[in-house]
Each structure stands twice: as structure tokens, then as C-alpha cells.
Amino acid sequence: MRALWLFIFLPLWSDTVPADGPPFEPQEALKTIKVPDGLRVDLVAAEPLVADPVAMDIDEYGRIWVAEMPGYPLDVGGSGRIKILHDTDQDGRPDSATVFADGLRLPTGIMRWKDGVLVTDPPDIFYLPDNDGDSRADSHIVVLTGFALSNPQHNANSPIYGLTNWIYVANNSTIWWTEKYADPFGDQGEQVYFPDNPEGDLLPRNAADRNVRFRPDTYELELLGGRSQFGHTFDAWGRHFLVNNSQHHLVEALASQYLERRPELPIQTTIHSTSDHGDAAEVYPITIDPMHQLLTDRGVFTSACALTWQLGGLLPAPFDSSITLVAEPVHNLVHIDRVVPDGPVFRSERVLVKREFIASTDSWFRPVNFTIGPDGAIYVVDYYREIIEHPEWMDDSLAAAGDLHQGTERGRIYRIVPEDTPEMNWHGKLSLANATVDELVGRLASDNIWWRRNAQRILVSRNRQDAVAPLSTMAASSTSALGRLHALWTLNGLGTLTTSQITSALDDPHPGVRENAIRLTEMVLTENPELGQSLLAMTEDTNVRVRYQLLNTLGFVPGSDAAKLRLLAQNIESEWFQTAALLALDVSTHDLMHTVLHELTAPEHVIDRFVLRLARILARTNGLVPALTNEGPALGSRLAGAAEGLQQRQNRIAISRELSERLVELALSPDDEPGNAAVALLEAVIPPEPESLEQAQLIATDINQTVDARVRAVRILSLMPNNIEILPALLDSSYPVEVQLASVEALGAQSGTGPAQLLLQSWPNLWPRSRNRALDQFSTQDRANLLVTALEEGVILTEEITWYQRVRLMRDTEEPVRSRARAILKLEDAAPGELAIPGGPGNNDRGQVLFENLCAQCHMAGEVGTGAIGPNLATVQHWPRHVLLAELQNPSQRIASGYESWRLTRTNGSI
């Protein structure tokens, strides 16, 4: 139960929280961290050993390597460092550190490689070797260059040695900036390439804002299908999972090589959001006096990063299987999900109810990364800073106050283990570097990803050809499916994997091995076309992931369209199977749509959805061809898809009067499905002006027509610029809200500031939903200025502005609009020093009594109260105490959007 008294009178755990911070010294900070029963948090390292850590890796000797970023958020002067932690007293724990390399800008990731480490430090990826073993980098070798130096949270980061023996790097799009931060973070990047091999592989600017993979030794470089912000991870079978701020759990559902088969097709996305609790999902911090910046959302994922599969094999149930972790540093917590199959993709589910895996009452606790250790434990990298947000998201006065680097001398690494686990005792004591070939091969079957990944890396990077025999034995007969998997990919990395070994793996009892065996065939199909027959024999495989991989790979097998259509028919309800078939089939989109409409058997709604997607692609690539508008089955889906596809084209196309009149007739008919699609298509083209709009006017105002028909009529009216004078009359509050909404959008779609002025004049007549929609019509620069003026003059109340509308205004690229918006929209609450706020722990019992007596009749807090009139107060549990106290003293100064009081006057004059 989470209720108001928990956040007015200080959160849970207040009885164990130190009272003299933050910041807290390491041992005191440890007391603020809460984990589920049965687990324990150990402090591994803290300042002065580490400071400002953002990433770590553990090498084959058991040494911890740490990437430090003291320069965040604005200093690119070369303060970044790489450290190696040492154990001088041989107790298995680090007690000293040496600076391995310095002079880095803003290092964002580290990975053990050969005799040193790879470090992402945009615009470069460096190899820092230590050839003489003195724990000091001998040189800074630029392996790749060309990545954008943008907001450090968006830069290329987190190199990972993948199952495929490629090195994978997360990369994201650069972000737009106001002029204040354009230097030095306005960089958009250059072409990405190997400086040592300038004539080799070349990727577009900033790698097209996508993840990349590369092989340093062979100068191979490729774009991947997705993008990830800070961090990415692989499950045990090599599937790539991604993260992006508010989207805390994504998976790359479609690899880039399949897109390259049909580059002309406008595939909208290759990424699937797996979270069953949604994007920007609610989180459950326990922070005391949380530190949130002006433009930082509260109580939901806003800084998700460092997504990591828990593959250590150490944690007990329910944290032992199919578990991922993701950091949320703004809210001082770590969230976990259980990942389960969902057709060809996955679904991530909450493991804990209304609480988090790791949470701290300390507002300086900033988990930003994880590593799975050789002991199977989870190692948490804590940046430990007062401010984690970039100043772009702050109040200008705070950004200018000089406090952006508070805590730059601090940082911690924690270890999460079962409660009865022995203390850490392995640091500097591992011998994997000197292991025999048989020992290395044996480690490929370990339950712990650290041993599997590092053993494979060592075998491949050292080109251990003497491992081929034991690897072949493991691939053929190991009782461990993971062992067989890693043996196959290690043989591939050594260049010795045979066709017969792949063929045998296609028949492996474990679906994860079969799925990977199909991927392996792609590398040798050209030289061994007979493998295509083995693939064709797998269309009835019982595992959906295997069938999905098979459909993608069959795109490289000539003459296999019958098998592809069979796979599509078996799995047609999945949009990912639909996309895979579209890319794999050797037929045109036009012909595939004909096949789907006339030859495939599936529920009508499934066919309609697929036809809509095909029509969208066909319209975008070929224009408005007759197949999209002819009479026949799924006409509504074809028209709707055509509308979407045409809207994505750079230039609108003109249509004939005959087609226009037919579409208008459909739009004004009582049949909703083709009617809605017809009006959408009219909005996407340049129709000739109809001879008369009298029928549309009559339908729009006719109370006997259905609401949907009236809405379509309004949309028809909006297509003609000279009808702008008709629309304001439809904003009257006597009209259904749906008609009013359509009229708001119709006015907003007109050019210039005149329509926006009409919306402001009609503001008193707009229903709440219409007001919210109307605010979205002020997104252009000239209209943003009008909106700020309306806020200043009280025409529109600040409480009516949603969070995202506030952010848009307060980040406006025009400084006058930005400054005025921040002045009126930021919380003008009493400052902490102006209110008598008692210190120390709160009184939960007293708070509960006060809430139930004074608040519960109107509000809920968590599950307590009625919520009959006001919003659920659990939504403000993350606000600072002084803000909450100011709200309690004057509860009417700010009314949540959607909870305004409305006075209705009946036509007879009664109220």
C-alpha cells in the first residue's frame, strides 16, 4: 500500500536512513539501498578508488577495469579516465587503483580486448593496449571514428563481445539543441570508418543513428537494424535487446541484412517494445527529497539505461531465470522484468508488485550500469552525483549556478548476491588467461555468461586452432545446449565450422540452437546451396522463433516462395511474420497483396490489418495505383493504407475529379470503415475543389446523423481553405465533443495564426478534451508565441498545459519564447527555506489519520480513499517536500488537468 502519508511525512525506510546527507559516505550510503528479502548489497569499491564511474569490465585475470566520466555533462576537455583496480593484500577485494589511460573526452563504455581494452569515446572508439604489462596504456589507437559527439547520454557506447564474434556498440540519434548547447554538443557526426583502412567499409554519418557491429582484425563494419540509447544487452541465445530513456525494454525484431534485400520498401521499424506495462511505465522510488529538474518527468521511466540480462546463474527464485535489469538513475532505482516468449518476439513482465529490485532513499544514488561477474553476482555501477540530467532539461538559473558537477569526486560499485553468499574473494585471482584449451572449451558450457563469453573471446582472438577438435566434440555431443551453441559460434570465429556441423545443428533438440544454426547457414549458402534443402525441410518446426528465423533466412534461398508463403499462412496474425514475408518473398508488393486478398485463409481482421500495411507500402513507393482504390475486398483497409503511405511521401499528389467525388461520396456515407478511410485519403492528396460542400455542411450540423458521419463531414469541410469561416461555429459547446474535436483539428490544420486566434476566442466554449487537442495546434513558432501570451494573460490556465506541452514550450528554440514559457510554467512554489519543514523522519501513523480525515473523501493515495473528485495523489509522491507542503497550504492554486470544475447552464436557465 502506497499512500499520501508516505511522501508528506517522509518515505518508507526512514528509520534506517542516515540523517546527515546526502551526500553520504560509502558505508552510510550502503544503508540507504534496499533490495528484496534474501538478497544482500556489498560495497566493492568507492572513492578514492573510483570516481564518476559509468562502465566496468572484468578481465580474465579477475581485474576490474572502470571507465570514469568526470566531465559530464559539459566538460569535453579530456578529464575522462580508465582505471584498473588492484588487490594488494591478496584478500580477493580491490584496495588500490592505477590510472591506465587519461585524456579521454567523455568515455561511455569499456570492453576487454586482447592485451588492453576497447573504449567508446565519441567521435572515436579506441583500442588501448598494454603490451608490457605495466598497467598503463602504451598508445591510443583509433579503431573507428565518425560518431557524433552529442549529449553524452546519446553518444555511441557500451561495446559488447557478441555470440557471433563481432563487437556490438549501442548508438542513437543526435538530439536537437537550443543554441546554448550547440557548442560542443551540436555535432552530427561524420561517416564512420576504420582510419587504418580508409578504403574499406564506410557507414553513413553517425552510422545512420543506428547500432553498429565491427571486427577490428578484419576491418569488417556493419549497421544493425535498431538503435539504443545508453546500454544494450543480449540474451543467452544472441537476441539483441535495447533501451531508450522512457522505453525501458526493446528488442531488435528484424536484423539489418533482411532489410537490405528490399531497400526500396519503407519498413517503419525494426524494434519491438516488449513491456507489458507500457512505455514511460510507472516506477516506485523510495527517495527522500528527490532531486528532479524542471523538464524531468516524475514517477515514470525517464532515464532508463544499461539494460542487462541476468545471466550469472547465482540469484535465487524469482530472480534466477529470464530476468533483465534496467537502471533508472533519475529515480534512484533498478527495475527488473521477466522476459517471456510472445510469438516471434518477447514480452517483459514486472516481477515485483509496486516496488523495485533495487531502490535507495538517497537522491544521489545514480545506478548507470551493470556487469555480471565471474561469481555470478550483479555488479552495479553508481555514478553518485547530485545532478544526473543534462542542463538542457534544467531551469536556466540552476544550470548557471555552477552545481552541475557536485559529487564529481565520488562513485561506487556494489555487488548484489544472495544473503548467504561468501564475501567477494576472486579479484585478481582468476586464471582464465592461462587456461588450457580443454579448460577454455569446457567453460563454454558454464551457467555464467562471464565465463562463456570470455572463454570464447580468448579462443577466437588468439586463433586457437588446437581447440577445433574439442570444440567439434562439444558441438556434437555436449549435454549443455549453451555449450553446443558457443562451440558452434567459436568454430565459426576460428573459420573452421563445417557444412555438416551446421546441418546437424539444424536438427538440434534445443530450439535456441536450431535458430542459431539457421543464422549460420546465411554465411555459407552461396558456396553451399544444398543447405537450402535442409532449410526447406524445417517449415513445420514446432518453435515459432525458429520458424521466424527460417522465414527471414529463406529470403536468401532462390525458388523458396512456396515455403515462405506457407510460413506466412501459419503465422499470419503476427505483424513481424508479415514484415519478414514482405522482405523475403521474390514478388512485388502489388502481387503479394493480391495473394493475401484472394488466396490466404485467415480471420478477416488479420487480413485487413495486413492489407493496410501492404497498401501503405505500395502507396508510398508507387503512388495511388488502381489496386488501392478499385472496388473489391478490404476496400477500407486499402484506402486507409494508401492514405498513410501517401502522407509519408515528400510531395502530395493530385487526383482526378472523378476519384475525388467518389471518395467524398464514400466519406459522407453512413458506412464508417470505408468512409473514415476515404476522408483520410482525401486529406493525403490534392483533391480538386468540389462543386458544392452543401451536403457536408448539412451533415456536420444535423443532430440526426451519427457522430462519426458528422466528424467526417467536418474533415471534408476542412479540406477547402475558403471554408475556414464555417468551422468556428462548430466549436460551440452544444455540439458533441467528437465534432468539436474534429473542428479544432480542422482549424489547426489551416496555415497562419488566424485559425489559432479563432481557437483562443472560442476557448470558453471548448470541452476539456477539445482544449487539450487545441493546445497541440500551437506547435509552430508563431503560434507558440500566441500560446505563451495567452498563458500570461490568463486566457489559458497553466494547469491546462500537459507535461509534454510544457516541455515543448520550455525547450523552444527561440530564446524569448523559451524564457517566457519557463517564467510562467515552472512551479512557482515557496522555496524550501521559506516554509517551516521539520527535519528528520516523518510520522506515518499521524499522516494516515490526517489523510483519511481530510483528503480521502475526494482523493485516493495508492489504494486508500475514494478518488471520487480529485486525482490519485500517489502521482505526486515523488515531489519534493517543500512543493508538497506548498500545495497542502493552498490546494486550489493548481488544478490537475481533467479535474477542473465545470458549471453547466441548461437551456431553460437552470444550473
GROMACS .gro file of C-alpha atoms in nm, residues 70-74 384-388 401-410:
model
   20
   70PRO     CA    1   3.408   1.330  -1.454
   71GLY     CA    2   3.336   1.573  -1.738
   72TYR     CA    3   2.964   1.503  -1.760
   73PRO     CA    4   2.763   1.699  -1.853
   74LEU     CA    5   2.956   1.977  -2.027
  384TYR     CA    6   2.678   0.901  -0.733
  385ARG     CA    7   2.602   1.257  -0.836
  386GLU     CA    8   2.360   1.523  -0.716
  387ILE     CA    9   2.252   1.605  -1.071
  388ILE     CA   10   2.224   1.341  -1.341
  401ALA     CA   11   2.464   2.822  -1.065
  402GLY     CA   12   2.775   2.608  -1.115
  403ASP     CA   13   2.649   2.298  -0.930
  404LEU     CA   14   2.641   2.064  -1.230
  405HIS     CA   15   2.947   1.869  -1.113
  406GLN     CA   16   2.854   1.826  -0.746
  407GLY     CA   17   2.991   1.487  -0.646
  408THR     CA   18   3.245   1.459  -0.924
  409GLU     CA   19   3.495   1.311  -0.679
  410ARG     CA   20   3.258   1.031  -0.577
   0.00000   0.00000   0.00000
